[in-house]
mmCIF file of C-alpha atoms in Angstrom:
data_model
loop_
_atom_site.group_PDB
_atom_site.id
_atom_site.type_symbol
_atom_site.label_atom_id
_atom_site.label_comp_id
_atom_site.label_asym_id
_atom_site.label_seq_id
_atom_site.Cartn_x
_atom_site.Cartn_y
_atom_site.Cartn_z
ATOM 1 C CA UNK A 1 7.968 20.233 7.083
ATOM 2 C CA UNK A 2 5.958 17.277 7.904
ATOM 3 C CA UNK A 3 6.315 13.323 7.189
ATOM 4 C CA UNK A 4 3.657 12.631 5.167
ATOM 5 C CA UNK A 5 2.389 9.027 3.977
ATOM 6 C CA UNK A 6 1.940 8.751 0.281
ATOM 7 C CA UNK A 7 -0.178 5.780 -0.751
ATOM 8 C CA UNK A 8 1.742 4.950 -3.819
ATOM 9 C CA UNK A 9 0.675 3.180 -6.467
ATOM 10 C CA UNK A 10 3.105 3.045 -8.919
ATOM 11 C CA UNK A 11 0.648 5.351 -11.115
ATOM 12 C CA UNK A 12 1.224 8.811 -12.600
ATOM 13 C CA UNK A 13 -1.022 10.265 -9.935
ATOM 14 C CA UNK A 14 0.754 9.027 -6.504
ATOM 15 C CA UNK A 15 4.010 10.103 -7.949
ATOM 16 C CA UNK A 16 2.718 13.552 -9.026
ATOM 17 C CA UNK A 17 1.209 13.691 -5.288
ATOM 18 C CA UNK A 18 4.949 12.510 -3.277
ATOM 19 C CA UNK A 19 6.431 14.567 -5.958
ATOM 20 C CA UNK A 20 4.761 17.658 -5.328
ATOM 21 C CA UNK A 21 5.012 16.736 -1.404
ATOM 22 C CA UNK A 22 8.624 15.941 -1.177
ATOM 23 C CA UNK A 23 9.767 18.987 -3.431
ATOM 24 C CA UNK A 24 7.180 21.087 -0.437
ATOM 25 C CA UNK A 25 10.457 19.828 1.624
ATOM 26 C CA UNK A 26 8.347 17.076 3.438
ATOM 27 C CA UNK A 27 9.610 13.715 4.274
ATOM 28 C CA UNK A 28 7.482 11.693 2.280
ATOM 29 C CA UNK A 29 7.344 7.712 2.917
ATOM 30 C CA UNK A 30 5.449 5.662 0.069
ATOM 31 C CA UNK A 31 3.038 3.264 1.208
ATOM 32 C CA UNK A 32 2.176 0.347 -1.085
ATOM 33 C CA UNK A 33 -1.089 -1.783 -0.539
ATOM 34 C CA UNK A 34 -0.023 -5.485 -1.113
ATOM 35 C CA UNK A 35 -3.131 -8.101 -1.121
ATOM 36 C CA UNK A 36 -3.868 -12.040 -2.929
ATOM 37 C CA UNK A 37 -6.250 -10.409 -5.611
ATOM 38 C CA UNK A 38 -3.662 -8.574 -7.558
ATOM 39 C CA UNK A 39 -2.105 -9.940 -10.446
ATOM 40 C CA UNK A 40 1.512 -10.984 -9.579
ATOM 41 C CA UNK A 41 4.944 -11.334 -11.262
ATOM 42 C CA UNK A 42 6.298 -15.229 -11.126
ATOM 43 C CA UNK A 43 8.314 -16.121 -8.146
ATOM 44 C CA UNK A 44 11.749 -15.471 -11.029
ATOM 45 C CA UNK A 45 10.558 -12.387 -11.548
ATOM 46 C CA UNK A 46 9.854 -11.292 -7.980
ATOM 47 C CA UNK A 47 13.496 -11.841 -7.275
ATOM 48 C CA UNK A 48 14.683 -10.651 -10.471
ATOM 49 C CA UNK A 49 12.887 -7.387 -10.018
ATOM 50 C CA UNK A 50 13.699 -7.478 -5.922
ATOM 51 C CA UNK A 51 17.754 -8.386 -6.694
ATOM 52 C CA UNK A 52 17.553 -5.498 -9.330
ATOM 53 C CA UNK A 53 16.480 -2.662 -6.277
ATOM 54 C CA UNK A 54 18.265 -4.614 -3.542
ATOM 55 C CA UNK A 55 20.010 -1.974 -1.534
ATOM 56 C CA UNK A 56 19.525 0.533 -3.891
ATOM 57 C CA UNK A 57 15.967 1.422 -2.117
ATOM 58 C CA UNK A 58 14.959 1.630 1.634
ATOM 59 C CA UNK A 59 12.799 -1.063 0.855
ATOM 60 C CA UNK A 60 10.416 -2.057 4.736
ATOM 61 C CA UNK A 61 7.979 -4.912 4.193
ATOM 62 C CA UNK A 62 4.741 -5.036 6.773
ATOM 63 C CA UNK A 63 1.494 -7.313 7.475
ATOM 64 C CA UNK A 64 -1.662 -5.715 9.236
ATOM 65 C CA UNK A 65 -4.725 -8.086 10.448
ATOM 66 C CA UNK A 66 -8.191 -7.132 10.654
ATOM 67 C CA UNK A 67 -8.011 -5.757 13.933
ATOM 68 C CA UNK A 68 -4.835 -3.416 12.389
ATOM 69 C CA UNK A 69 -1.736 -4.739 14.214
ATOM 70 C CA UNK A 70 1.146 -4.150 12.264
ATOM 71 C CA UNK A 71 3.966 -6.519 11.969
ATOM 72 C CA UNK A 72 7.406 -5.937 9.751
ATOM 73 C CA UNK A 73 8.504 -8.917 7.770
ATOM 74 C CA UNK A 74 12.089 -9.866 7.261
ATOM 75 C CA UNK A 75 12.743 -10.243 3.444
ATOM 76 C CA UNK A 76 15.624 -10.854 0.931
ATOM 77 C CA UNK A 77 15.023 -10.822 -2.795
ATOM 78 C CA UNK A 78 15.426 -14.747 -2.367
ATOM 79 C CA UNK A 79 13.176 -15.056 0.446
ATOM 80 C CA UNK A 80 10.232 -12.530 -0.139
ATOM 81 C CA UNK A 81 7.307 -13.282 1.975
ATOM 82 C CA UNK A 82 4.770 -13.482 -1.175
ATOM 83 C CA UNK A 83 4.901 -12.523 -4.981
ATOM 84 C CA UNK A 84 5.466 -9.262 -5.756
ATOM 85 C CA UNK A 85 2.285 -7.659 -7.624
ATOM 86 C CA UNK A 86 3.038 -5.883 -10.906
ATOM 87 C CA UNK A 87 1.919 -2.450 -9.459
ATOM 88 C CA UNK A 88 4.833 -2.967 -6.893
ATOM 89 C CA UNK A 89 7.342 -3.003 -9.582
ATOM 90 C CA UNK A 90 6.354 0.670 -10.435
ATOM 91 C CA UNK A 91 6.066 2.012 -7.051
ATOM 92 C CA UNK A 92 9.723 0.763 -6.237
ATOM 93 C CA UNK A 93 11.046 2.199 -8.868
ATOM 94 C CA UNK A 94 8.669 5.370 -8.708
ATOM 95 C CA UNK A 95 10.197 5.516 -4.600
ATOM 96 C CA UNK A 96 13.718 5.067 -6.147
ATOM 97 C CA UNK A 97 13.411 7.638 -8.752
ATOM 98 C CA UNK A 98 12.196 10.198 -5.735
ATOM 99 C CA UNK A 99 14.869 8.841 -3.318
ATOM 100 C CA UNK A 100 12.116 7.940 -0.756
ATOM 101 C CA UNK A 101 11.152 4.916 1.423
ATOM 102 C CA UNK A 102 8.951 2.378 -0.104
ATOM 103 C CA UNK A 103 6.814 0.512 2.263
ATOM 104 C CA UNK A 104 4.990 -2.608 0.989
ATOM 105 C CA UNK A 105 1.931 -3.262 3.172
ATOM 106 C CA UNK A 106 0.549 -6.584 3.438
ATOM 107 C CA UNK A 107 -3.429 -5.608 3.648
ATOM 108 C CA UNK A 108 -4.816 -9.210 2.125
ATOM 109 C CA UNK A 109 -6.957 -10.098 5.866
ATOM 110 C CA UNK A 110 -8.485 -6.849 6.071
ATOM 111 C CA UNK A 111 -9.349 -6.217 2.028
ATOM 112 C CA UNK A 112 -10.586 -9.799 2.202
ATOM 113 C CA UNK A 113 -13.114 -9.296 4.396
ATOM 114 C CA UNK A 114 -14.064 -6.332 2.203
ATOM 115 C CA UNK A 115 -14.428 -9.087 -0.728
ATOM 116 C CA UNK A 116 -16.152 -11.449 1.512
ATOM 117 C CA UNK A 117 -18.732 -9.171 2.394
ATOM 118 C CA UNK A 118 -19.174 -8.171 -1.355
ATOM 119 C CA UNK A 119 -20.127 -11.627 -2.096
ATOM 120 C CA UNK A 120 -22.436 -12.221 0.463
ATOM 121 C CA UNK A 121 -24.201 -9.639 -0.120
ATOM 122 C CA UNK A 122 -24.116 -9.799 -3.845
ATOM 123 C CA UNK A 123 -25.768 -13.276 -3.195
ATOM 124 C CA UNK A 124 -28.652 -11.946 -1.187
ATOM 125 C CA UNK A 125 -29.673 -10.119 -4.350
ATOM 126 C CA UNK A 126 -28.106 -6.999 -3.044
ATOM 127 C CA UNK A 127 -25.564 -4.545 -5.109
ATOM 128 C CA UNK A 128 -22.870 -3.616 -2.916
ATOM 129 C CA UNK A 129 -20.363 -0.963 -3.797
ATOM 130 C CA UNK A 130 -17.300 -2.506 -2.115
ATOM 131 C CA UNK A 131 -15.358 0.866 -2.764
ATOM 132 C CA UNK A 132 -17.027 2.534 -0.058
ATOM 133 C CA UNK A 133 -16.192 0.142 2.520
ATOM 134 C CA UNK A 134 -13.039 -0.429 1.284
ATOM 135 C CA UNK A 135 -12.485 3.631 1.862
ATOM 136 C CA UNK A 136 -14.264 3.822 5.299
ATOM 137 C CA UNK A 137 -12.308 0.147 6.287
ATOM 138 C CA UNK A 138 -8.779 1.006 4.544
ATOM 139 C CA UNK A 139 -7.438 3.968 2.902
ATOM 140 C CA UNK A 140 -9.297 6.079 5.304
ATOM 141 C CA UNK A 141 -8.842 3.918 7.873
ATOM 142 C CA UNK A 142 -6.456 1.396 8.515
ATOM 143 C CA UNK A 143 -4.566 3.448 6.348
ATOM 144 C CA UNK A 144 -4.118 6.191 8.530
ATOM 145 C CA UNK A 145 -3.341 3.711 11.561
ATOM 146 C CA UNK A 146 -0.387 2.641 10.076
ATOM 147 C CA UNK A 147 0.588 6.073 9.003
ATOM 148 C CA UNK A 148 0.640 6.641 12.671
ATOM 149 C CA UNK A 149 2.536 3.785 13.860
ATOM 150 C CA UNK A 150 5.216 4.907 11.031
ATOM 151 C CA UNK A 151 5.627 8.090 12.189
ATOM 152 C CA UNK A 152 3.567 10.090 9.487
ATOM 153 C CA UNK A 153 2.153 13.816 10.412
ATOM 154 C CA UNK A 154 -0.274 12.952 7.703
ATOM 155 C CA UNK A 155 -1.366 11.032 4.893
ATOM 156 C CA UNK A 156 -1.929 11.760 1.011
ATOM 157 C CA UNK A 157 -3.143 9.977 -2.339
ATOM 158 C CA UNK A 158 -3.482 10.731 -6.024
ATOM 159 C CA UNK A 159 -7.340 10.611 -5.491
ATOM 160 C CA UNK A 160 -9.942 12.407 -4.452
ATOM 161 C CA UNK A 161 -8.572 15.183 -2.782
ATOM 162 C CA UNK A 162 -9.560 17.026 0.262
ATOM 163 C CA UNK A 163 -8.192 18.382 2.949
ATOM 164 C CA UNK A 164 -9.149 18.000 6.236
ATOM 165 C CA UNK A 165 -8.414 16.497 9.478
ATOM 166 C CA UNK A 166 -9.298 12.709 10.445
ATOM 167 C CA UNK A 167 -10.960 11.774 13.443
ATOM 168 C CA UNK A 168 -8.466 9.755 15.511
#
């Protein structure tokens, strides 16, 4: 039995892989990825959706900055540090269906300097593919940081699957 870090989406996919993980027996803590280019419920429906989980789900709230310090943020459904994307929705109620913890990680300084360097170099006639750095950067990366800091043995997706061991 391990604690594993889901990145949870909200999608069919994530909640096939915690599924499949916590039914293993593992402790399985949903990670959410929270940043300013998602689209986002009004600030009504942010506390009409956070009011409707309140204390129903083991609900942790976190900011990382570039260089991947971690930070918790105090919240209450009428004081929620920023608007709740529409993917979030899902995943807390995706985490409450699997009676797991739902964290929602504040990534916006790191993924926007992913979307920074996207434009820059889209406007020196270049094509970047910001998914790659984006993996390298984040899910591969920061990602597994704050796995770490949580207490995770290891970390897991609905994509691209293999196993294997990061390099710390």
């Amino acid at each position: 039995m391990k604690k594993i870090m889901v990145a949870l989406s909200g999608g069919v996919d994530s909640g096939v892989s915690a599924t499949l993980l916590r039914d293993e027996g593992n402790t399985v803590l949903g990670l959410f990825m929270r940043h300013r280019f998602q689209k986002t419920l009004d600030s009504e429906e942010t506390r009409n959706v956070l009011n409707a989980w309140f204390g129903k789900i083991n609900l942790r709230v976190y900011s990382t900055d570039l260089a991947g310090n971690l930070s918790e943020r105090d919240w209450t459904p009428d004081s929620f540090p920023f608007l709740l994307p529409r993917d979030a929705a899902s995943a807390i109620e995706v985490a409450s269906f699997l009676g797991v913890e739902l964290v929602i990680l504040d990534v916006d300084a790191p993924f926007s300097s992913i979307v920074d360097n996207f434009v820059s170099e889209y406007y020196c006639a270049q094509t970047p593919n910001p998914c790659v750095l984006c993996n390298k950067k984040i899910k591969f990366g920061l990602l597994w940081q704050v796995a770490k800091k949580l207490g995770a043995d290891a970390m897991a997706t609905g994509h691209y699957v293999k196993i294997g061991r990061v390099k710390d």
